[in-house]
XYZ file of C-alpha atoms in Angstrom:
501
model
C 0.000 0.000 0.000
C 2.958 2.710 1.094
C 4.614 1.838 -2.226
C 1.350 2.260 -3.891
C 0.636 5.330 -2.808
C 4.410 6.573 -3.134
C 4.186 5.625 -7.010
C 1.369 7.723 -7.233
C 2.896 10.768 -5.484
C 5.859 10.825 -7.635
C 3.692 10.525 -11.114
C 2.039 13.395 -10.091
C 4.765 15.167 -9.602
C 5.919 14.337 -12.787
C 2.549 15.672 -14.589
C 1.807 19.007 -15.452
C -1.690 19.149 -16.839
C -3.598 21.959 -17.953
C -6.993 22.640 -17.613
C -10.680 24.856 -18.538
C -11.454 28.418 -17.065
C -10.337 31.355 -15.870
C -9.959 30.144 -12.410
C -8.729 26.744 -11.048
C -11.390 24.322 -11.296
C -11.915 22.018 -8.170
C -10.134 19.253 -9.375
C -6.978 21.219 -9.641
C -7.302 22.838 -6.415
C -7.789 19.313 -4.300
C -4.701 17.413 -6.813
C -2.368 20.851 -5.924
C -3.253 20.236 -2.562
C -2.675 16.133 -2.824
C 0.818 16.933 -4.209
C 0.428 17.862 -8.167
C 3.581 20.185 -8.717
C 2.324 22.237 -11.644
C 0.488 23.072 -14.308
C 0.489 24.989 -17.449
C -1.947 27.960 -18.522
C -3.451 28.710 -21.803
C -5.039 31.423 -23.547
C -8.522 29.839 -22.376
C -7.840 30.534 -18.912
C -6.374 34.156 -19.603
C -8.727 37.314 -19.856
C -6.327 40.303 -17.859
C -3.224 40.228 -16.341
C -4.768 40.801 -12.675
C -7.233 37.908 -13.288
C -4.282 35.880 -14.134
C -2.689 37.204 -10.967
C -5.893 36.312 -9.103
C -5.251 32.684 -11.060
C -1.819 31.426 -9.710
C -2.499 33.140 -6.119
C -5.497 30.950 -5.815
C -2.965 28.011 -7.193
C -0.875 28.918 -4.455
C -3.112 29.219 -1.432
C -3.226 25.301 -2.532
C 0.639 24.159 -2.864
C 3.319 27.800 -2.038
C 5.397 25.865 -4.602
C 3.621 24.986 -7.254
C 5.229 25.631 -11.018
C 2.684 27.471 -13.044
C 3.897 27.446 -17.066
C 2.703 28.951 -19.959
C 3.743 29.208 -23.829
C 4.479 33.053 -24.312
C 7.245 33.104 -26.871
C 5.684 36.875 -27.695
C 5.329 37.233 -31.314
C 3.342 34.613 -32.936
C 3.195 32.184 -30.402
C 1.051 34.681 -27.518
C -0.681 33.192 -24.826
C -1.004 36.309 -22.068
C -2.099 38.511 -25.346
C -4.067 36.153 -27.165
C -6.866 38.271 -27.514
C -5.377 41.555 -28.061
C -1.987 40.898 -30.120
C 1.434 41.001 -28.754
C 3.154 43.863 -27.875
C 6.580 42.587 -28.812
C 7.850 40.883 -32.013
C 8.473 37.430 -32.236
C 12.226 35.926 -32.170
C 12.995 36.269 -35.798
C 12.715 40.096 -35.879
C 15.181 39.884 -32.548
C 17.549 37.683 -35.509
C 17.407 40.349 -38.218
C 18.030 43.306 -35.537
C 20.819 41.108 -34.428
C 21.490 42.981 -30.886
C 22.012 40.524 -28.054
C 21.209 43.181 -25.460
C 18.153 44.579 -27.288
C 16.729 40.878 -26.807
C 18.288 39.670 -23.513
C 16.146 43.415 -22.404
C 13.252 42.169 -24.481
C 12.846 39.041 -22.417
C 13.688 40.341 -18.897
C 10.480 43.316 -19.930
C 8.678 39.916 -20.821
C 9.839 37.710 -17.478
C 8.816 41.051 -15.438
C 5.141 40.785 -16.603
C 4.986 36.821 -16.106
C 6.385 37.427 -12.819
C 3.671 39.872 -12.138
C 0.922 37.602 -12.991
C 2.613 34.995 -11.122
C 3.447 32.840 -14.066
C 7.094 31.081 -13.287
C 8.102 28.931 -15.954
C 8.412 29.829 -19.511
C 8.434 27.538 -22.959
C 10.365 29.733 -24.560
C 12.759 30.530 -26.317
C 12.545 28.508 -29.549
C 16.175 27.679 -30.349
C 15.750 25.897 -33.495
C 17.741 26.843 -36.532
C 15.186 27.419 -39.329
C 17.619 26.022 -41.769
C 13.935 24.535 -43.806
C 12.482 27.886 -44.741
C 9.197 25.509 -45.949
C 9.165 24.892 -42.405
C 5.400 24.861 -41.606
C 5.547 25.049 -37.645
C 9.268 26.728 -36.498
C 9.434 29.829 -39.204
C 9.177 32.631 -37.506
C 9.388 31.585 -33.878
C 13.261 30.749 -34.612
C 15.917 33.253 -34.231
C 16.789 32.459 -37.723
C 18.890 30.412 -40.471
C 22.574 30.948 -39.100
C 23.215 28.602 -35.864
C 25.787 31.132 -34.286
C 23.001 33.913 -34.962
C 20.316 31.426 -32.719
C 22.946 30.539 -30.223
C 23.781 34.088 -29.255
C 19.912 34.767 -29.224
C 18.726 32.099 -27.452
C 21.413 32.787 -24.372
C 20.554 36.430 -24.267
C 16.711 35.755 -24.294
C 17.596 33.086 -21.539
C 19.948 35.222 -19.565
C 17.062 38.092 -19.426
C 14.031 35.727 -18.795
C 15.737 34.081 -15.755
C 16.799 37.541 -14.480
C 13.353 38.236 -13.728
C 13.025 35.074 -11.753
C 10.992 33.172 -14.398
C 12.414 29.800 -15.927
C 12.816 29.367 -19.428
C 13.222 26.657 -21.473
C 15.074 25.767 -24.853
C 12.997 23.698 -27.068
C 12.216 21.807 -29.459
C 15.426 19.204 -28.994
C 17.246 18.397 -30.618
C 16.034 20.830 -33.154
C 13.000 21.614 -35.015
C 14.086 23.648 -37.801
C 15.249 21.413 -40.321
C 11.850 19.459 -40.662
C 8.664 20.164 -43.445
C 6.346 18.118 -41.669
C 4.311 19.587 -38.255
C 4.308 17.048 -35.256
C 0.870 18.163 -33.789
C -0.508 16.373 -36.778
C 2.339 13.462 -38.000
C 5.972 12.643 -37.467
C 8.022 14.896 -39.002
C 11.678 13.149 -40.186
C 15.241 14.732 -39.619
C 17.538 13.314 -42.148
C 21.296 15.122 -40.952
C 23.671 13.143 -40.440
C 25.247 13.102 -36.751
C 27.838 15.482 -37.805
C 25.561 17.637 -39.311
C 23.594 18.209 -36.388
C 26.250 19.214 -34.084
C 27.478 22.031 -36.558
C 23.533 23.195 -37.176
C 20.877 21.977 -34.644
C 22.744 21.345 -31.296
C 24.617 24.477 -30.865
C 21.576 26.707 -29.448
C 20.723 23.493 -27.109
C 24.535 24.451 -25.977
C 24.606 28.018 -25.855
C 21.891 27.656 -23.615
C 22.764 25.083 -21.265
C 25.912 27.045 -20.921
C 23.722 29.982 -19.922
C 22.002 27.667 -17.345
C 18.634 27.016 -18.759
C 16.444 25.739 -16.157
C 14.421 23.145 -18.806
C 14.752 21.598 -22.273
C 11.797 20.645 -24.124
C 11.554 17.746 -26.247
C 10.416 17.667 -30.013
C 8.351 14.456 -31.574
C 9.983 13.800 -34.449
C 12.357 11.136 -36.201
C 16.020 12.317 -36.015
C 17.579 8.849 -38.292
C 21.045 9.308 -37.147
C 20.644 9.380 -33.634
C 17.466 6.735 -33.162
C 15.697 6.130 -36.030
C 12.929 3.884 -34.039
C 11.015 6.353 -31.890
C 10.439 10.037 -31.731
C 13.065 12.083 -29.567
C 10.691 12.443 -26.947
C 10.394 8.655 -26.152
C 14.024 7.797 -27.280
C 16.739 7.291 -23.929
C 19.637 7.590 -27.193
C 18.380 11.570 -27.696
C 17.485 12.209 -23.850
C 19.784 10.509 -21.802
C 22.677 9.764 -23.854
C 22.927 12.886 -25.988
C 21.278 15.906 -23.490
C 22.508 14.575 -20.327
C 25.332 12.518 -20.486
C 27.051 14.649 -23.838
C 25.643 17.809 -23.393
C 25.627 17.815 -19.728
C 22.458 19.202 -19.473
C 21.114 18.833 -15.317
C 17.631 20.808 -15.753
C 14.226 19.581 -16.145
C 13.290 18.212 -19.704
C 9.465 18.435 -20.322
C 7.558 17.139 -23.343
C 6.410 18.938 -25.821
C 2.083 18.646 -25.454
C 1.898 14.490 -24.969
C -1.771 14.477 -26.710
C 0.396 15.794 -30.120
C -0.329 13.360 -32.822
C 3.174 12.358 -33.428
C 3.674 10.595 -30.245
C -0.303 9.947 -28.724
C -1.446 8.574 -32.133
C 0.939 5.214 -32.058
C 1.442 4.846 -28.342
C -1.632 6.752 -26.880
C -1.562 9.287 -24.516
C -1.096 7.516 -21.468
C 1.777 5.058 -23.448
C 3.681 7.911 -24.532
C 3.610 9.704 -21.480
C 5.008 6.367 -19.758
C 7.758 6.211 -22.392
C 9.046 9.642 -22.563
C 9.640 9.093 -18.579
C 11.891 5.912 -19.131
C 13.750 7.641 -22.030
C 14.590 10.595 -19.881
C 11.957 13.092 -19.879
C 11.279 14.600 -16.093
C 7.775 16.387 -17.098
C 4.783 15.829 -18.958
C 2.839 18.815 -20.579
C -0.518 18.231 -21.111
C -3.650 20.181 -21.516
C -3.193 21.683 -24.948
C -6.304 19.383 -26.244
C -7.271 17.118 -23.402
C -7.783 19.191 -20.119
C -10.008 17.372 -17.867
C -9.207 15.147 -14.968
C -9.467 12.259 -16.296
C -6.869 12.413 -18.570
C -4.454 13.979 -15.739
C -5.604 10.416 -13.922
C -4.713 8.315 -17.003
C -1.443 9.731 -17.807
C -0.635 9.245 -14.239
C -1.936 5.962 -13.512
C -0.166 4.731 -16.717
C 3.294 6.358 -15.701
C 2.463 3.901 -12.468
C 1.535 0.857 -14.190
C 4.963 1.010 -16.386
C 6.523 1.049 -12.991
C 4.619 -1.697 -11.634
C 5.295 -3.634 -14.765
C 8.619 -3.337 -15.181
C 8.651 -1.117 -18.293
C 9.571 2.275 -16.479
C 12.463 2.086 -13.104
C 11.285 2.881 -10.182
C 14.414 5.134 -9.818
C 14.018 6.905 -13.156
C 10.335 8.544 -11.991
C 11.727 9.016 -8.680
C 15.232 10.953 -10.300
C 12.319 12.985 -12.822
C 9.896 13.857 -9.843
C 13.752 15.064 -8.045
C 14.075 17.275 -10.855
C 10.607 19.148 -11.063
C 10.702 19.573 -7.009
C 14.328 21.088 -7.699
C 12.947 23.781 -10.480
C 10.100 24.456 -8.747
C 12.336 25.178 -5.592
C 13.936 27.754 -7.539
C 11.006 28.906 -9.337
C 9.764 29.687 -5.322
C 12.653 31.318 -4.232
C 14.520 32.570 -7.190
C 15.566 36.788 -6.949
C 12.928 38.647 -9.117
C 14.387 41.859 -11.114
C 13.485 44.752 -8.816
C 14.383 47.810 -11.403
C 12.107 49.146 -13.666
C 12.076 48.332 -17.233
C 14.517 51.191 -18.676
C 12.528 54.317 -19.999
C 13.433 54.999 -23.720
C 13.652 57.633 -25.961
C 9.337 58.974 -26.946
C 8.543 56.451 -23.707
C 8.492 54.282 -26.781
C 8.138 50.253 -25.862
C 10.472 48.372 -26.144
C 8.492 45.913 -28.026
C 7.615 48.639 -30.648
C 11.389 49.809 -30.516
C 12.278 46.137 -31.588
C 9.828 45.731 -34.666
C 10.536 48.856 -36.230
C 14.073 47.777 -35.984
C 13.374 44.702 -38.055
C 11.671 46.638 -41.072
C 12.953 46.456 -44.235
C 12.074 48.295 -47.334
C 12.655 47.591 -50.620
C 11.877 50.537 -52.982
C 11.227 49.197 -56.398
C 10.109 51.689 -58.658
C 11.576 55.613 -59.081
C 8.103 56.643 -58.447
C 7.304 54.629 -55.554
C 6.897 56.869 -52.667
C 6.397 56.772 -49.186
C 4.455 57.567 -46.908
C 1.335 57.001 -49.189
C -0.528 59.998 -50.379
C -4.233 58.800 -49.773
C -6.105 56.702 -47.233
C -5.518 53.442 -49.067
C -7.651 50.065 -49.647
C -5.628 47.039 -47.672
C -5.993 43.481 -49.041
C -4.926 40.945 -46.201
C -4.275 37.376 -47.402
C -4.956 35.351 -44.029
C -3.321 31.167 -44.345
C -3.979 28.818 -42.250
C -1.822 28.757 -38.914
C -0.413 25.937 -37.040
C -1.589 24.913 -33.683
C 0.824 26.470 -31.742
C -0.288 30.159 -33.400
C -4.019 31.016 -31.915
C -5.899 31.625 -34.966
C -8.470 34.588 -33.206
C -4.938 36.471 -32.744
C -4.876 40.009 -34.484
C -2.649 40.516 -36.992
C -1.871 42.657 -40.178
C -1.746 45.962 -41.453
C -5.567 47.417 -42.028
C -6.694 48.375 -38.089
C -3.474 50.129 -37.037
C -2.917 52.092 -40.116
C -7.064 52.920 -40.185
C -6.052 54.721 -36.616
C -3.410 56.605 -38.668
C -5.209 57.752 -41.698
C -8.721 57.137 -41.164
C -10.824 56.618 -44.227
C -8.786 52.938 -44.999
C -10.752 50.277 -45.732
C -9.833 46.390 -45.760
C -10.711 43.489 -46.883
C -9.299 39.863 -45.898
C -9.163 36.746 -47.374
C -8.573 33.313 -46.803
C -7.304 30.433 -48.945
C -11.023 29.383 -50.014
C -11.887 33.020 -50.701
C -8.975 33.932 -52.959
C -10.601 33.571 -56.389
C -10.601 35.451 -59.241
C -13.501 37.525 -58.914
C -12.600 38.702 -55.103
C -9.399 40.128 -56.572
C -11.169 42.053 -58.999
C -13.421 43.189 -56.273
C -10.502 44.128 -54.499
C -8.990 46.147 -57.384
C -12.387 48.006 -58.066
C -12.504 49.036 -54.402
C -8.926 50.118 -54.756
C -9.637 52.566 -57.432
C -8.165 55.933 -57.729
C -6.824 55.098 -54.387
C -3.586 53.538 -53.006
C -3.130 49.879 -52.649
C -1.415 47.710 -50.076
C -1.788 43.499 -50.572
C 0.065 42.039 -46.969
C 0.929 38.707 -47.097
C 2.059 36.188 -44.713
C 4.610 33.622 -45.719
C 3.485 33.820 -49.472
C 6.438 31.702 -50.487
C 4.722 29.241 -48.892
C 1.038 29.521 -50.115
C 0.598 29.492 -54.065
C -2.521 31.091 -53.763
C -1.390 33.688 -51.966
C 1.281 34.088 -55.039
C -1.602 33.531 -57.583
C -3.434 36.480 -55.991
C -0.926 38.977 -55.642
C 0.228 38.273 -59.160
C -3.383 39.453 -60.263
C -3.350 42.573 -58.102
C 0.087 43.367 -59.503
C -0.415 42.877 -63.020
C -3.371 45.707 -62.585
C -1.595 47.639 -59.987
C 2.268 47.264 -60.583
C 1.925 50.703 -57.440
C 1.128 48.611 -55.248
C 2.932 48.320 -51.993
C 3.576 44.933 -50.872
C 4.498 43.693 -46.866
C 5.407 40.514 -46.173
C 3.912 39.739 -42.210
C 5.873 36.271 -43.016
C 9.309 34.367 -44.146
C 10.635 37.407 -47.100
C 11.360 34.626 -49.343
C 11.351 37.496 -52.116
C 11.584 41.514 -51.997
C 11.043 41.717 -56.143
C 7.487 41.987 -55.177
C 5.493 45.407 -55.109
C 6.579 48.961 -56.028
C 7.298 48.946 -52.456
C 8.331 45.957 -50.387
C 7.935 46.209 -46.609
C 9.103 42.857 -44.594
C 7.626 43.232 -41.178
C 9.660 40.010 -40.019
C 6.747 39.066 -37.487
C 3.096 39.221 -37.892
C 2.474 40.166 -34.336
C 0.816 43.422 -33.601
C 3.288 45.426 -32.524
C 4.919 44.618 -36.466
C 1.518 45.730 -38.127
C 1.834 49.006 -36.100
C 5.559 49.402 -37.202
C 4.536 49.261 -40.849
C 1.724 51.310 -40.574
C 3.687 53.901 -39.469
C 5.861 53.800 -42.346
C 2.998 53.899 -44.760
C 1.413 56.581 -43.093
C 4.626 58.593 -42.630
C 4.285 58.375 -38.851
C 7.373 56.639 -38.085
């Protein structure tokens, strides 16, 4: 029975699950209280930053200690500004800026407001190398292309993250970048060889252990020269061998989410929560799909049963729930930046500061001109995101530059609505007017190529800004890459169209 009952303790531990509303349900409350370590918010249970607050104090009255994560990578990937839009640009604007203290200050202005809501443990940063520029899931939310570039990014965003007391983590290992394929929905397939990914993918994971990252998280996919039978996030070859015993790496790994289809959709989620423990994983993040009680209990109760059947070492949970107690030990009692964020020049933010940075702008034409002359009409051309971008998150051009010269109109399409006809309507709204067409990855969507091709060939004037990937400036009288599709990179072009910059 005290075995029993011990196994359970130290799955829980082990579990971070997520869960429905903007306040803890019950069942978290009584498991924080039974000895669950953490969990991890999402933008469902986010409204303010003061409810939030309200949030993890009410998690606390339950267990002091408890680790409270979240996925706020700013940019694209927003969780605390879901609703509104992020106020900072995402990590490959920080890349093209290329100033290691403009982002190591980005992150610590970021770490102060998750410290204020009481939020303690960060997935971020992304320090993949976006060497696949097809990539349908990294893209933007990497640094960039150039490994040293990533490395010295992903320490400084660590180094100012963890200055504020909040813990971040370096995912997806042992690298993301190079893939085509998006592991919430199949297994993507790295094909380096060994070699190749200790000149490309591994140096970020070693920048940032070297800048004491508190966590690593794990990617589901296929990396053939290291274990070409099971995902990294199951496989003791990429967690144990490689992070730990080569890279020396003595933080917490955590999963990527366990109910991803990569992993769950072979081994289930209770089976693949059980394996990622034996192979060398310390925490399982749940929650992203399945955030009810019941599958807390099943991924628990399964993590026991591998014990009890001999499938998963007793030691091995026991050495992963030692880890998570550890972090969230420090998460407790770690220093928390007292100074203010640094005023700057037009008590401009430093999110804002960063994305007009980033801007680039191609001029194309001798009669191109800037700012435009006219309240223009602004064609958006919206793609499909993947699941780690909230698709209700604002983005684009049209609203911030209607707040600068009011009288723009918009119009915004999707895939299914990009015909013929709605370009035409688009161009016949756009008449004796300026015209902007913003895109988001287009190099990546042929119909959003198809459709800007029409607009051009009627309106070769036409200013062009790329929200996405620039995979190509020859496009548009004017070409404005925004780097980031976040708010705060709308409002930076805007201003430049306007002439308000």
């Amino acid at each position: 029975m005290k075995r029993g009952q011990e196994l359970l303790r130290l799955a829980d531990t082990v579990v971070l699950p997520g869960f429905e509303g903007k306040s803890p349900p019950d069942w978290v409350r009584r498991r924080l209280s039974e000895g669950l370590t953490g969990v991890v918010l999402f933008s469902r249970n986010i409204a303010t930053p003061s409810q939030v607050a309200d949030l993890t104090a009410a998690l606390r009255a339950e267990n002091p200690q408890v680790l409270v994560g979240i996925d706020e990578e700013s940019g694209e990937v927003t969780r605390l500004e879901a609703a509104a839009g992020s106020t900072r640009p995402g990590s490959f604007a920080l890349g093209v800026v290329d100033d290691v203290a403009l982002t190591e200050e980005l992150a610590a202005d970021l770490g102060r407001d998750l410290a204020l809501t009481g939020v303690n443990l960060n997935f971020a940063p992304s320090a993949d190398v976006n060497s696949n520029p097809d990539n349908p899931v990294i893209g933007l939310r990497s640094f960039g292309a150039d490994p040293d570039l990533v490395s010295r990014h992903t320490a400084a965003w660590i180094r100012g993250l963890q200055s504020a007391g909040v813990a971040a983590c370096a995912k997806h290992f042992p690298g993301h970048g190079d893939t085509s394929v998006d592991s919430h929905h199949s297994v993507p397939l790295v094909t380096a060889t060994a070699e190749e990914l200790r000149e490309v993918a591994l140096r970020p994971f070693r920048a940032a252990i070297a800048e004491g990252v508190r966590t690593v998280m794990t990617a589901h996919l296929l990396v053939s020269a290291l274990d070409p039978g099971v995902p990294a996030t199951l496989s003791g070859k990429v967690l144990h061998d490689l992070l730990r015993v080569e890279l020396g790496f003595e933080g917490v790994i955590i999963t990527d989410g366990i109910e991803m289809t990569a992993v769950s959709g072979p081994y289930g989620i209770g089976g693949a929560s059980a394996l990622a423990i034996a192979g060398g994983a310390d925490a399982i993040c749940i929650g992203g799909q399945n955030s009810d009680e019941q599958t807390a209990i099943d991924v628990r109760d399964a993590i026991v049963d591998a014990v009890i059947e001999g499938r998963l070492p007793e030691e091995r949970l026991a050495d992963a729930a030692r880890r998570v107690c550890e972090l969230a030990l420090w998460a407790a009692s770690a220093p928390r930046r007292q100074d203010p964020a640094p005023s700057r020049p037009g008590d401009v933010s430093i999110g804002l500061e960063a994305a007009r940075r980033a801007l680039r702008i191609t001029r194309r034409s001798a009669s191109a001109s800037l700012p435009l002359a006219a309240p223009p009409h602004v064609l958006e051309l919206a793609p499909e995101m993947n699941l780690a971008i909230e698709k209700d998150t604002p983005w684009g051009v049209g609203e911030p530059l209607g707040k600068l010269l009011p009288g723009t109109t918009v119009t915004r399409l999707d895939a299914s609505g990009a015909t013929g006809s709605a370009v035409e309507g688009v161009l016949a709204a756009a008449t004796d007017r300026p015209l902007v067409a913003v895109v988001r990855d287009a190099h990546r969507h042929p119909w959003q190529m198809d459709a800007l091709q029409h607009l051009l060939a009627a309106r070769s004037d036409a200013v062009v800004v790329e929200m996405g990937l620039p995979g190509r400036s020859d496009l548009g009288a004017v070409h404005i890459a925004t780097h980031g599709s976040s708010k705060v990179c709308g409002q930076a072009a805007a201003e430049v169209l306007a002439g308000d910059a």
